mmCIF file of C-alpha atoms in Angstrom:
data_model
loop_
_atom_site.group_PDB
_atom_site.id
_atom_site.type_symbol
_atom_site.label_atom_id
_atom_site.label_comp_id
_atom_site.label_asym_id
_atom_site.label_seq_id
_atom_site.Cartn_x
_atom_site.Cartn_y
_atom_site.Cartn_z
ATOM 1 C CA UNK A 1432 -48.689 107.092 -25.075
ATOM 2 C CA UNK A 1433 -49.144 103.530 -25.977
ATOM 3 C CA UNK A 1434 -50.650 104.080 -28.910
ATOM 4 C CA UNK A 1435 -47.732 106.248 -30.216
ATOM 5 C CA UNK A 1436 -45.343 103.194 -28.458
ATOM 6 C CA UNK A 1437 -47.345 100.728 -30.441
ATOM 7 C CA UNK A 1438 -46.521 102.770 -34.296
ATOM 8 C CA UNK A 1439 -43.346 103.991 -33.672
ATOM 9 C CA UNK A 1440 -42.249 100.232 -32.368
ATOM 10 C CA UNK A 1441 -43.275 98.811 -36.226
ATOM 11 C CA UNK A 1442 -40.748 101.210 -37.603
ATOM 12 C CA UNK A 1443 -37.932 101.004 -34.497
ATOM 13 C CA UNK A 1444 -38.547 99.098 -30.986
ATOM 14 C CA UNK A 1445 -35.324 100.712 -29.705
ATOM 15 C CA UNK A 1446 -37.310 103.827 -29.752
ATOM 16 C CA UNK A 1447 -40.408 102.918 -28.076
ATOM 17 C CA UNK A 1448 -41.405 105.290 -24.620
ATOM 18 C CA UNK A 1449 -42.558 103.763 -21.897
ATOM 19 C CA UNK A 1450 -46.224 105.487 -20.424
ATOM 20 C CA UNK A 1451 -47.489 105.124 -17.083
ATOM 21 C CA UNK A 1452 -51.123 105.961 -18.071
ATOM 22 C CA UNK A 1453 -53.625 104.848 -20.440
ATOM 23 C CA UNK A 1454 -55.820 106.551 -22.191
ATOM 24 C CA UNK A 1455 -59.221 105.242 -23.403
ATOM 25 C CA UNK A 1456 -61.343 106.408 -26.218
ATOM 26 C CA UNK A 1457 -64.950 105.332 -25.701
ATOM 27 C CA UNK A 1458 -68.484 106.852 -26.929
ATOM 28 C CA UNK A 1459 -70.104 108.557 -23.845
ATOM 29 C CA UNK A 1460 -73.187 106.446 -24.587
ATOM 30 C CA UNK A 1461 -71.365 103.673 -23.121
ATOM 31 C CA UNK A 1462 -70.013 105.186 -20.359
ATOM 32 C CA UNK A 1463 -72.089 103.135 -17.904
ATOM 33 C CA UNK A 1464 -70.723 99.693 -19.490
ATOM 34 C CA UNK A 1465 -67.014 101.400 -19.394
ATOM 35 C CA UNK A 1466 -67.232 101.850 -15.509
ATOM 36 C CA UNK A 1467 -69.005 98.308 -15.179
ATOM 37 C CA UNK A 1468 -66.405 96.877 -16.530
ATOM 38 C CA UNK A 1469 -63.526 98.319 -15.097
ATOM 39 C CA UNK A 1470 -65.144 98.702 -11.475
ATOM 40 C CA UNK A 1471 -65.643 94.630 -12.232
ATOM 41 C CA UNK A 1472 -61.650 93.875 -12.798
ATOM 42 C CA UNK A 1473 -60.706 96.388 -9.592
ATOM 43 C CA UNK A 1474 -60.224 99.432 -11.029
ATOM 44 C CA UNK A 1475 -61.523 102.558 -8.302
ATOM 45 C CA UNK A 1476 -63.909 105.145 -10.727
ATOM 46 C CA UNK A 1477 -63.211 108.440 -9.835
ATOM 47 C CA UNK A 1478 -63.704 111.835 -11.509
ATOM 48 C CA UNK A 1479 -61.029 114.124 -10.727
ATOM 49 C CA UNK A 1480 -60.627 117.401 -12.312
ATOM 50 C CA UNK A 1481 -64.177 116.979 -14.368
ATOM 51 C CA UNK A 1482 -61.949 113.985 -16.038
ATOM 52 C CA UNK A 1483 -63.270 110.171 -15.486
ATOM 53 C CA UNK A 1484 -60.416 108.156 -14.199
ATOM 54 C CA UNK A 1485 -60.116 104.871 -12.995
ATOM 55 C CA UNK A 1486 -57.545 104.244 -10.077
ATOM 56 C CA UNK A 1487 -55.283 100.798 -10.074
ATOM 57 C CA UNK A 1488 -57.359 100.193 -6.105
ATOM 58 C CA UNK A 1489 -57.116 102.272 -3.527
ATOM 59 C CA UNK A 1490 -53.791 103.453 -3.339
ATOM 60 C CA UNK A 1491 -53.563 104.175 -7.029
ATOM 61 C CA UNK A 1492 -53.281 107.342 -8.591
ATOM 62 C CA UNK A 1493 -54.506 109.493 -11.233
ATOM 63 C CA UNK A 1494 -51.547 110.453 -12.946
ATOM 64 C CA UNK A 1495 -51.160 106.031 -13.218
ATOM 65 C CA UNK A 1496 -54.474 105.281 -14.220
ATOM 66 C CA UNK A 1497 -56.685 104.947 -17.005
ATOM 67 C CA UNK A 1498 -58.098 107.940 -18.217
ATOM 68 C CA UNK A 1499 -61.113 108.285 -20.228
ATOM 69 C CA UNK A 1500 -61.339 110.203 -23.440
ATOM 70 C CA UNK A 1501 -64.679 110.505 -25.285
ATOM 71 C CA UNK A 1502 -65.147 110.242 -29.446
ATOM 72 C CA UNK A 1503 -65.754 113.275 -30.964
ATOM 73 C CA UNK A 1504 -65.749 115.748 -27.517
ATOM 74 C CA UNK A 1505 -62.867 117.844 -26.524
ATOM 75 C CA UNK A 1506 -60.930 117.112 -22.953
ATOM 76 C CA UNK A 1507 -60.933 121.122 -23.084
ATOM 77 C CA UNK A 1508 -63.209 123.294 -24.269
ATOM 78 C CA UNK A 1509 -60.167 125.552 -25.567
ATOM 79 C CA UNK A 1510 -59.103 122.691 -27.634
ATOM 80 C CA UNK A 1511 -58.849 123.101 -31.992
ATOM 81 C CA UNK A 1512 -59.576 119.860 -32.435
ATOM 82 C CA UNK A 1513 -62.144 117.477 -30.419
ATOM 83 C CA UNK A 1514 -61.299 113.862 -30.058
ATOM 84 C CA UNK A 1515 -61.659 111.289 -33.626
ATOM 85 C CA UNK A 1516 -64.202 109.047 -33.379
ATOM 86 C CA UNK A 1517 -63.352 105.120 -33.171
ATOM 87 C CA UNK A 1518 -64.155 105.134 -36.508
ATOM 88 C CA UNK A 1519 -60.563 106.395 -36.809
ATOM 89 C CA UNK A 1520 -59.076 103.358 -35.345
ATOM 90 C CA UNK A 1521 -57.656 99.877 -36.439
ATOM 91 C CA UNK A 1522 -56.820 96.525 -34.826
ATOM 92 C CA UNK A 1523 -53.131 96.032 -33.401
ATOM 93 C CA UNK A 1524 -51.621 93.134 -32.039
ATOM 94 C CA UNK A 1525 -52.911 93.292 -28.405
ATOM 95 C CA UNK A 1526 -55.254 96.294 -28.763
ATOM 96 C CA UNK A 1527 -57.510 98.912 -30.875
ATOM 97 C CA UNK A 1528 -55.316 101.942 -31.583
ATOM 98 C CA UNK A 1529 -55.878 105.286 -33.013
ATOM 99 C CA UNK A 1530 -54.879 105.496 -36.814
ATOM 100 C CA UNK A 1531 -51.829 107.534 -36.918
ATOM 101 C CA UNK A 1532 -53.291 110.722 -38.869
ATOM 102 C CA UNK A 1533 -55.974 110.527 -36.006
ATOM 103 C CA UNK A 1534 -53.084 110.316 -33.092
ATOM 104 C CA UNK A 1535 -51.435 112.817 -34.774
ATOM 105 C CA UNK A 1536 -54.431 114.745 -34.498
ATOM 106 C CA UNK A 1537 -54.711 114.231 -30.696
ATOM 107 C CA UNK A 1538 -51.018 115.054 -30.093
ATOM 108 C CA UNK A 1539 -51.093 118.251 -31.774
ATOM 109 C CA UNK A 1540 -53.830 119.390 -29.891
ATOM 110 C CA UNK A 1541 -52.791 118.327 -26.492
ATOM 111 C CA UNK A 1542 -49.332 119.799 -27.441
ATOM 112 C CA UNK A 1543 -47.754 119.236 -24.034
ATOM 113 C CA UNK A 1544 -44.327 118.423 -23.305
ATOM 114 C CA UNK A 1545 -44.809 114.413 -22.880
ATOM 115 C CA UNK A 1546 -47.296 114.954 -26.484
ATOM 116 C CA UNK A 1547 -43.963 117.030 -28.022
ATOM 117 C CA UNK A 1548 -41.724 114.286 -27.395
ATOM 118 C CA UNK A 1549 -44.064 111.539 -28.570
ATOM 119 C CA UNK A 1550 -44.422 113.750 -31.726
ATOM 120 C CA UNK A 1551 -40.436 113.809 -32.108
ATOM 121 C CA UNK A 1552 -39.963 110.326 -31.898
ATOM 122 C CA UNK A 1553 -42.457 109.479 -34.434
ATOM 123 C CA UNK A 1554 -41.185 112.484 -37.085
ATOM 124 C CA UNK A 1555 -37.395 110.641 -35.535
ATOM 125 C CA UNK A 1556 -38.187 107.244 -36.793
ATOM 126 C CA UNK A 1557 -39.821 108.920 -40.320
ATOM 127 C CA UNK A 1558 -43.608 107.825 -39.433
ATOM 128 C CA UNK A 1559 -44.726 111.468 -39.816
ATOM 129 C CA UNK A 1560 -43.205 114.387 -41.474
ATOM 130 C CA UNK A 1561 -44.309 117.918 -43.208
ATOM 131 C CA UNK A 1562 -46.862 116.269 -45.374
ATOM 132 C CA UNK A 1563 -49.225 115.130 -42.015
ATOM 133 C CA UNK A 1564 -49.478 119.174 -42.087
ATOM 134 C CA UNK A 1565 -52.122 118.590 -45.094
ATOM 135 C CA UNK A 1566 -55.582 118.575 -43.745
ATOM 136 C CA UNK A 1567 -54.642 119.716 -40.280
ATOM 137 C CA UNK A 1568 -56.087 122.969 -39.033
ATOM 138 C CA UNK A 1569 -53.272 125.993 -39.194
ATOM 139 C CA UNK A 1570 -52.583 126.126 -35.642
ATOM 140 C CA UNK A 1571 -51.823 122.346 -35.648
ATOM 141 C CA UNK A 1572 -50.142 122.380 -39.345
ATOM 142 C CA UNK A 1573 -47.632 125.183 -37.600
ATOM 143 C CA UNK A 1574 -46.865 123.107 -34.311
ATOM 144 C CA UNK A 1575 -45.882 120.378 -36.524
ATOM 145 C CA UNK A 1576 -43.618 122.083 -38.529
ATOM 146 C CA UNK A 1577 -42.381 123.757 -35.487
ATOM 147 C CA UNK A 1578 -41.218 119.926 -34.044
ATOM 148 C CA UNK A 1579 -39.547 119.086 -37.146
ATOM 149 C CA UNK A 1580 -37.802 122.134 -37.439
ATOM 150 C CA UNK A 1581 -36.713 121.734 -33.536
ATOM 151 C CA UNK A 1582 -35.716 118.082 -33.723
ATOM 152 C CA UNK A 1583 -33.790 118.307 -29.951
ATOM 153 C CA UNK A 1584 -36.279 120.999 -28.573
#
């Protein structure tokens, strides 16, 4: 979510959704040094649902916390895509964030409502369009199109 808040606020800040959670791409090898440092600045480690999480103290919750994504894995093992590697990523004004072909990528997998509606305001503001299709697995290539034929849903 604050990746796709971070492109689609170059093109139009008006448009810009606000996320509760963050996800974090990180190489499992460093996994240890990931939970260092965020036990270190207060964050609570906690694996819930086979997902590492890390809790804003003790009365945080998952659904508000930083979620942990690993390069070049799938979050499912249903998924048609696993994760990019942060090879795919460049530097934006306050943090690393996923390339947009990359995000893309990850939304189209994920393909849930909050991913849909990410995916709508970035085809909205003219960031992506039928061309991302290109290079894209079928099932992916088809949920795209889908979204832009089904601007309101």
């Amino acid at each position: 979510g604050n990746a796709v808040a971070l492109w689609v606020s170059r093109v139009d800040p008006g448009a810009v959704r606000n996320t509760a959670d963050v996800d974090l791409l990180v190489r499992r090898s460093d996994l240890a040094k990931v939970i260092e440092a965020l036990s270190g600045a207060g964050f609570i480690h906690k694996n819930v649902a086979g997902l590492d999480v890390f809790l804003d103290g003790p009365n945080g919750r998952a659904r508000d916390g930083i979620h942990l994504i690993f390069e070049g894995e799938k979050v499912r093992p249903t998924e048609v895509l696993p994760n990019p590697n942060l090879s795919e990523s460049e530097a934006g004004p306050h943090f690393q964030v996923l390339g947009l072909r990359a995000l893309v990528g990850v939304k189209l997998t994920a393909f849930r409502d909050k991913d849909r509606a990410q995916l709508r305001d970035m085809i909205e503001v003219g960031l992506i369009g039928a061309s991302f299709k290109e290079g894209f697995p079928d099932i992916l290539a088809d949920r795209l199109q889908f979204l832009i034929d089904t601007p309101d849903g």
